[in-house]
Coordinates of C-alpha atoms in Angstrom, one line a residue:
X7 CA -6.1 0.1 -17.0
X8 CA -9.2 0.6 -19.2
X9 CA -7.7 0.6 -22.7
X10 CA -4.4 -0.2 -24.3
X11 CA -3.2 -1.3 -27.8
X12 CA -2.6 -5.0 -28.5
X13 CA 0.2 -6.4 -26.4
X14 CA 2.3 -8.0 -28.9
X15 CA 4.9 -7.6 -30.2
X16 CA 6.0 -5.7 -27.0
X17 CA 9.7 -5.5 -27.1
X18 CA 12.4 -4.2 -29.3
X19 CA 16.1 -5.2 -28.5
X20 CA 18.5 -2.4 -29.4
X21 CA 21.2 -1.7 -26.9
X22 CA 18.8 -2.9 -24.2
X23 CA 15.2 -4.2 -24.0
X24 CA 12.9 -1.4 -25.2
X25 CA 9.1 -1.5 -25.1
X26 CA 7.3 -0.5 -28.3
X27 CA 5.3 2.8 -27.4
X28 CA 1.6 2.1 -26.8
X29 CA -1.5 3.9 -26.0
X30 CA -2.6 3.8 -22.3
X31 CA -5.3 5.5 -20.1
X32 CA -4.6 6.5 -16.5
X33 CA -7.6 6.7 -14.2
X34 CA -7.7 8.4 -10.9
X35 CA -10.0 10.3 -8.6
X36 CA -9.6 13.9 -7.3
X37 CA -8.1 13.9 -3.9
X38 CA -9.2 16.4 -1.3
X39 CA -5.8 18.3 -1.7
X40 CA -6.4 18.6 -5.4
X41 CA -9.9 20.1 -5.1
X42 CA -10.3 23.7 -6.1
X43 CA -7.5 23.6 -8.7
X44 CA -8.0 23.9 -12.4
X45 CA -7.6 20.6 -14.3
X46 CA -4.5 22.0 -16.0
X47 CA -2.8 23.2 -12.8
X48 CA -3.6 19.9 -11.0
X49 CA -1.7 17.9 -13.7
X50 CA 1.2 20.5 -14.1
X51 CA 1.8 20.4 -10.4
X52 CA 1.1 16.8 -9.5
X53 CA 2.6 15.1 -12.6
X54 CA 5.7 17.1 -13.4
X55 CA 7.1 14.8 -16.2
X56 CA 5.4 16.9 -18.9
X57 CA 5.4 20.6 -19.6
X58 CA 2.5 22.8 -18.9
X59 CA 1.7 23.5 -22.5
X60 CA 1.3 19.7 -23.0
X61 CA -1.5 19.5 -20.4
X62 CA -3.3 22.6 -21.9
X63 CA -3.3 20.9 -25.3
X64 CA -4.3 17.5 -23.7
X65 CA -7.3 19.0 -22.0
X66 CA -8.4 20.9 -25.2
X67 CA -8.4 17.9 -27.4
X68 CA -9.9 15.6 -24.8
X69 CA -7.0 13.4 -23.9
X70 CA -7.6 14.6 -20.4
X71 CA -11.2 14.3 -19.2
X72 CA -13.3 14.7 -16.0
X73 CA -16.1 12.2 -15.3
X74 CA -15.7 10.9 -18.9
X75 CA -16.3 14.3 -20.5
X76 CA -14.3 17.1 -22.2
X77 CA -13.8 20.2 -19.9
X78 CA -12.3 23.8 -20.6
X79 CA -8.8 24.4 -19.3
X80 CA -10.2 26.6 -16.6
X81 CA -12.4 23.9 -15.1
X82 CA -12.2 23.6 -11.3
X83 CA -12.0 19.9 -10.1
X84 CA -14.2 18.8 -7.2
X85 CA -13.4 15.9 -4.6
X86 CA -13.9 12.4 -5.8
X87 CA -14.4 13.3 -9.5
X88 CA -13.0 10.8 -11.9
X89 CA -10.1 12.0 -14.0
X90 CA -8.6 10.2 -16.9
X91 CA -5.4 10.8 -19.1
X92 CA -5.1 9.1 -22.4
X93 CA -1.5 9.2 -23.6
X94 CA 1.2 7.6 -25.8
X95 CA 3.4 5.8 -23.3
X96 CA 7.1 5.4 -23.6
X97 CA 8.7 3.2 -21.0
X98 CA 12.5 3.4 -20.0
X99 CA 14.7 0.6 -21.5
X100 CA 16.2 -2.0 -19.3
X101 CA 19.2 -4.3 -19.9
X102 CA 18.6 -6.9 -22.6
X103 CA 19.2 -10.0 -20.4
X104 CA 16.6 -12.8 -20.5
X105 CA 14.3 -13.4 -17.5
X106 CA 15.1 -17.1 -17.2
X107 CA 12.7 -19.4 -15.5
X108 CA 14.4 -21.7 -12.9
X109 CA 11.6 -23.7 -11.8
X110 CA 7.9 -23.9 -12.7
X111 CA 5.4 -25.7 -10.4
X112 CA 1.6 -25.6 -10.3
X113 CA 1.7 -23.1 -7.4
X114 CA 5.0 -21.4 -7.8
X115 CA 7.4 -20.1 -10.4
X116 CA 11.0 -19.2 -9.6
X117 CA 13.2 -17.0 -11.9
X118 CA 16.6 -15.4 -12.1
X119 CA 15.8 -11.7 -12.3
X120 CA 18.2 -9.7 -14.2
X121 CA 19.4 -6.3 -12.8
X122 CA 17.7 -3.1 -14.0
X123 CA 14.3 -4.7 -14.4
X124 CA 11.7 -3.9 -11.7
X125 CA 9.8 -6.7 -10.2
X126 CA 6.2 -5.3 -10.9
X127 CA 4.6 -2.3 -12.5
X128 CA 5.8 1.0 -10.8
X129 CA 6.4 4.5 -11.9
X130 CA 7.3 4.6 -15.6
X131 CA 7.6 0.7 -15.8
X132 CA 4.7 -1.6 -16.7
X133 CA 5.7 -4.0 -19.5
X134 CA 9.5 -3.7 -18.8
X135 CA 9.0 -5.5 -15.5
X136 CA 9.6 -9.1 -14.5
X137 CA 5.8 -9.6 -14.3
X138 CA 5.1 -8.0 -17.7
X139 CA 7.9 -10.0 -19.4
X140 CA 6.8 -13.3 -18.0
X141 CA 3.3 -12.7 -19.1
X142 CA 4.4 -11.6 -22.7
X143 CA 7.1 -14.2 -23.3
X144 CA 6.1 -17.1 -21.1
X145 CA 2.3 -16.8 -20.8
X146 CA 2.5 -16.8 -17.1
X147 CA -0.4 -14.9 -15.5
X148 CA -1.5 -14.1 -12.9
X149 CA 1.6 -13.9 -10.8
X150 CA 2.1 -12.7 -7.2
X151 CA 5.7 -11.8 -6.2
X152 CA 6.5 -13.4 -2.9
X153 CA 9.3 -11.0 -2.0
X154 CA 10.9 -7.9 -3.6
X155 CA 14.3 -7.2 -5.1
X156 CA 15.5 -3.6 -5.8
X157 CA 15.5 -2.8 -9.5
X158 CA 19.3 -2.9 -9.8
X159 CA 19.6 -6.2 -7.8
X160 CA 19.7 -9.6 -9.6
X161 CA 19.0 -13.1 -8.5
X162 CA 16.4 -15.4 -7.2
X163 CA 12.8 -14.2 -7.2
X164 CA 9.9 -16.4 -6.1
X165 CA 6.5 -15.7 -7.6
X166 CA 3.3 -17.5 -6.4
X167 CA 0.8 -18.5 -9.2
X168 CA -2.3 -17.9 -7.0
X169 CA -3.3 -15.7 -4.1
X170 CA -3.6 -18.5 -1.6
X171 CA 0.0 -19.7 -2.1
X172 CA 1.1 -16.0 -2.0
X173 CA -0.6 -15.6 1.4
X174 CA 1.0 -18.8 2.8
X175 CA 4.5 -17.4 1.9
X176 CA 3.6 -14.2 3.4
X177 CA 2.6 -15.7 6.8
X178 CA 5.9 -17.7 6.8
X179 CA 8.0 -14.5 6.1
X180 CA 6.1 -12.5 8.7
X181 CA 6.6 -15.3 11.2
X182 CA 10.3 -15.3 10.7
X183 CA 10.5 -18.8 9.3
X184 CA 12.1 -17.8 5.9
X185 CA 15.9 -17.6 5.6
X186 CA 17.4 -15.4 2.8
X187 CA 20.9 -15.4 1.3
X188 CA 22.6 -12.9 -1.0
X189 CA 26.1 -12.5 -2.4
X190 CA 27.8 -9.3 -2.8
X191 CA 31.1 -8.0 -4.2
X192 CA 32.6 -5.5 -1.9
X193 CA 35.5 -3.1 -1.7
X194 CA 38.6 -4.2 0.2
X195 CA 39.4 -7.4 2.2
X196 CA 36.4 -8.2 4.3
X197 CA 37.2 -9.8 7.7
X198 CA 37.5 -13.5 7.8
X199 CA 35.3 -14.0 10.9
X200 CA 31.5 -13.7 10.6
X201 CA 30.3 -10.1 11.0
X202 CA 26.9 -9.3 12.6
X203 CA 25.6 -5.9 12.0
X204 CA 22.7 -5.0 14.4
X205 CA 22.1 -1.3 13.5
X206 CA 18.9 0.5 13.0
X207 CA 18.1 1.7 9.4
X208 CA 16.1 4.8 8.5
X209 CA 14.8 5.1 4.9
X210 CA 14.3 8.7 3.4
X211 CA 11.8 8.3 0.7
X212 CA 12.5 11.8 -0.5
X213 CA 16.3 11.0 -1.1
X214 CA 15.6 7.4 -2.1
X215 CA 18.4 6.1 0.3
X216 CA 18.8 4.7 3.8
X217 CA 21.1 5.6 6.6
X218 CA 22.3 3.6 9.6
X219 CA 20.9 5.6 12.4
X220 CA 17.6 6.1 14.2
X221 CA 14.9 4.1 12.5
X222 CA 13.6 0.4 12.4
X223 CA 15.6 -2.4 13.9
X224 CA 17.8 -4.2 11.4
X225 CA 20.3 -7.1 11.5
X226 CA 22.4 -8.7 8.8
X227 CA 25.1 -11.5 9.1
X228 CA 28.0 -11.4 6.7
X229 CA 30.6 -14.2 5.9
X230 CA 33.5 -13.7 3.6
X231 CA 33.6 -16.3 0.8
X232 CA 36.8 -15.2 -0.9
X233 CA 39.1 -12.2 -1.6
X234 CA 41.6 -11.2 -4.2
X235 CA 43.1 -8.4 -2.1
X236 CA 41.2 -5.6 -3.9
X237 CA 37.6 -6.9 -3.6
X238 CA 35.8 -9.6 -1.5
X239 CA 32.9 -11.9 -2.3
X240 CA 30.6 -11.9 0.7
X241 CA 27.7 -14.0 1.7
X242 CA 24.9 -11.8 3.3
X243 CA 22.0 -13.1 5.5
X244 CA 19.6 -10.5 6.2
X245 CA 17.5 -11.4 9.4
X246 CA 15.2 -8.4 8.9
X247 CA 14.0 -6.9 5.6
X248 CA 14.5 -3.1 5.5
X249 CA 14.9 -1.1 2.5
X250 CA 18.6 -1.2 1.2
X251 CA 19.4 -3.1 4.3
X252 CA 22.3 -5.1 2.9
X253 CA 23.7 -2.1 1.0
X254 CA 23.7 0.1 4.2
X255 CA 25.1 -2.5 6.6
X256 CA 27.9 -3.3 4.2
X257 CA 28.7 0.5 4.0
X258 CA 28.6 0.5 7.9
X259 CA 31.2 -2.2 8.0
X260 CA 33.5 -0.1 5.8
X261 CA 33.2 -2.5 2.8
X262 CA 30.4 -1.1 0.6
X263 CA 29.3 -3.0 -2.6
X264 CA 32.0 -2.1 -5.1
X265 CA 29.8 -0.5 -7.6
X266 CA 27.0 0.9 -5.4
X267 CA 27.4 4.6 -6.1
X268 CA 24.5 5.4 -3.9
X269 CA 26.4 4.2 -0.8
X270 CA 30.0 4.9 -1.9
X271 CA 31.4 8.0 -0.3
X272 CA 31.6 11.1 -2.5
X273 CA 30.4 14.6 -2.4
X274 CA 26.6 14.8 -3.0
X275 CA 25.0 18.2 -4.0
X276 CA 21.5 18.4 -2.7
X277 CA 20.4 20.7 -5.8
X278 CA 22.2 18.5 -8.4
X279 CA 19.8 16.7 -10.8
X280 CA 22.4 13.9 -11.3
X281 CA 23.3 13.1 -7.6
X282 CA 23.5 10.7 -6.0
X283 CA 24.3 8.7 -9.2
X284 CA 27.8 8.7 -10.5
X285 CA 27.0 9.2 -14.2
X286 CA 24.8 11.8 -15.6
X287 CA 21.2 11.1 -16.3
X288 CA 20.4 9.2 -19.6
X289 CA 23.7 7.2 -19.5
X290 CA 23.7 3.4 -19.3
X291 CA 23.5 1.9 -15.8
X292 CA 25.1 -1.2 -14.5
X293 CA 23.5 -3.9 -12.3
X294 CA 24.6 -3.8 -8.6
X295 CA 27.0 -6.5 -7.5
X296 CA 24.3 -7.9 -5.1
X297 CA 22.6 -11.1 -6.1
X298 CA 19.9 -13.2 -4.4
X299 CA 21.0 -16.8 -4.3
X300 CA 18.7 -18.7 -1.9
X301 CA 15.5 -18.6 -0.1
X302 CA 14.4 -21.4 2.3
X303 CA 11.4 -22.1 4.6
X304 CA 9.6 -24.9 6.2
X305 CA 9.9 -27.9 3.8
X306 CA 11.1 -25.8 0.7
X307 CA 14.3 -24.4 -0.7
X308 CA 14.8 -22.3 -3.9
X309 CA 18.2 -21.4 -5.3
X310 CA 19.7 -19.4 -8.1
X311 CA 23.1 -19.7 -9.9
X312 CA 25.9 -17.4 -9.1
X313 CA 26.4 -14.4 -11.5
X314 CA 29.6 -14.1 -13.6
X315 CA 31.1 -11.5 -11.3
X316 CA 31.1 -13.8 -8.3

């Protein structure tokens, strides 16, 4: 980040939390596989979110530069050159729920993360993230997320307030000294006895989903808390930490999360631009019925209240 407009006021609440559009400059360096392409072709092929004509205009007016200088649209880039893109940035909205601080200590902050909000800057999100909102609304910075929650998952999130504390948490997690608990609302009457799913998980980054097949070892323990005959509330204890592990292992038991359309069984068309989501793109999304409630380790415990659906 080399330049941006003043940070406040950042947010507009209108059918969700929106970020007021702002100017932003992306900086990168030419990778070997980009070398030999024209500056316009590079952007059009690698950053497909905007039309070709936009990149032509951006190069001509100097919003896209190479090594800090304007270049013609036919300019051929070379390895390691610095390329910059100055643009008017619009972030996707998230749900309008607050990011509530549960506990604030000198070294640690715990919060209840709302569904739909990413933990840290990624993709199109920067200010509409837990880290961005805590900085803007609570003056908390710097923050180091100790663990991750998927964007549509809610619940307990632990953030260290310095790099040393973050590293201590990381060592405990890697040593298997940290226990994690989630709750989920699943389809059907979940078995009363504890269920242990010890099934490998393979994550396909291209499809954005995992499958229970050859892959990395994964284990989750499940215990039914309650059932109404249609749905069950289930306590989930992941022993490992694979991508979408709880979601995939619940699907494997035959009791997927009741509103997890990524792992509910329906026909998926590989060419469809809406699949694997149920609703068309652009429609409001709902938070998953999956919520982190507790993390504990040597000499510490952090908890989060249950959500309304539980």
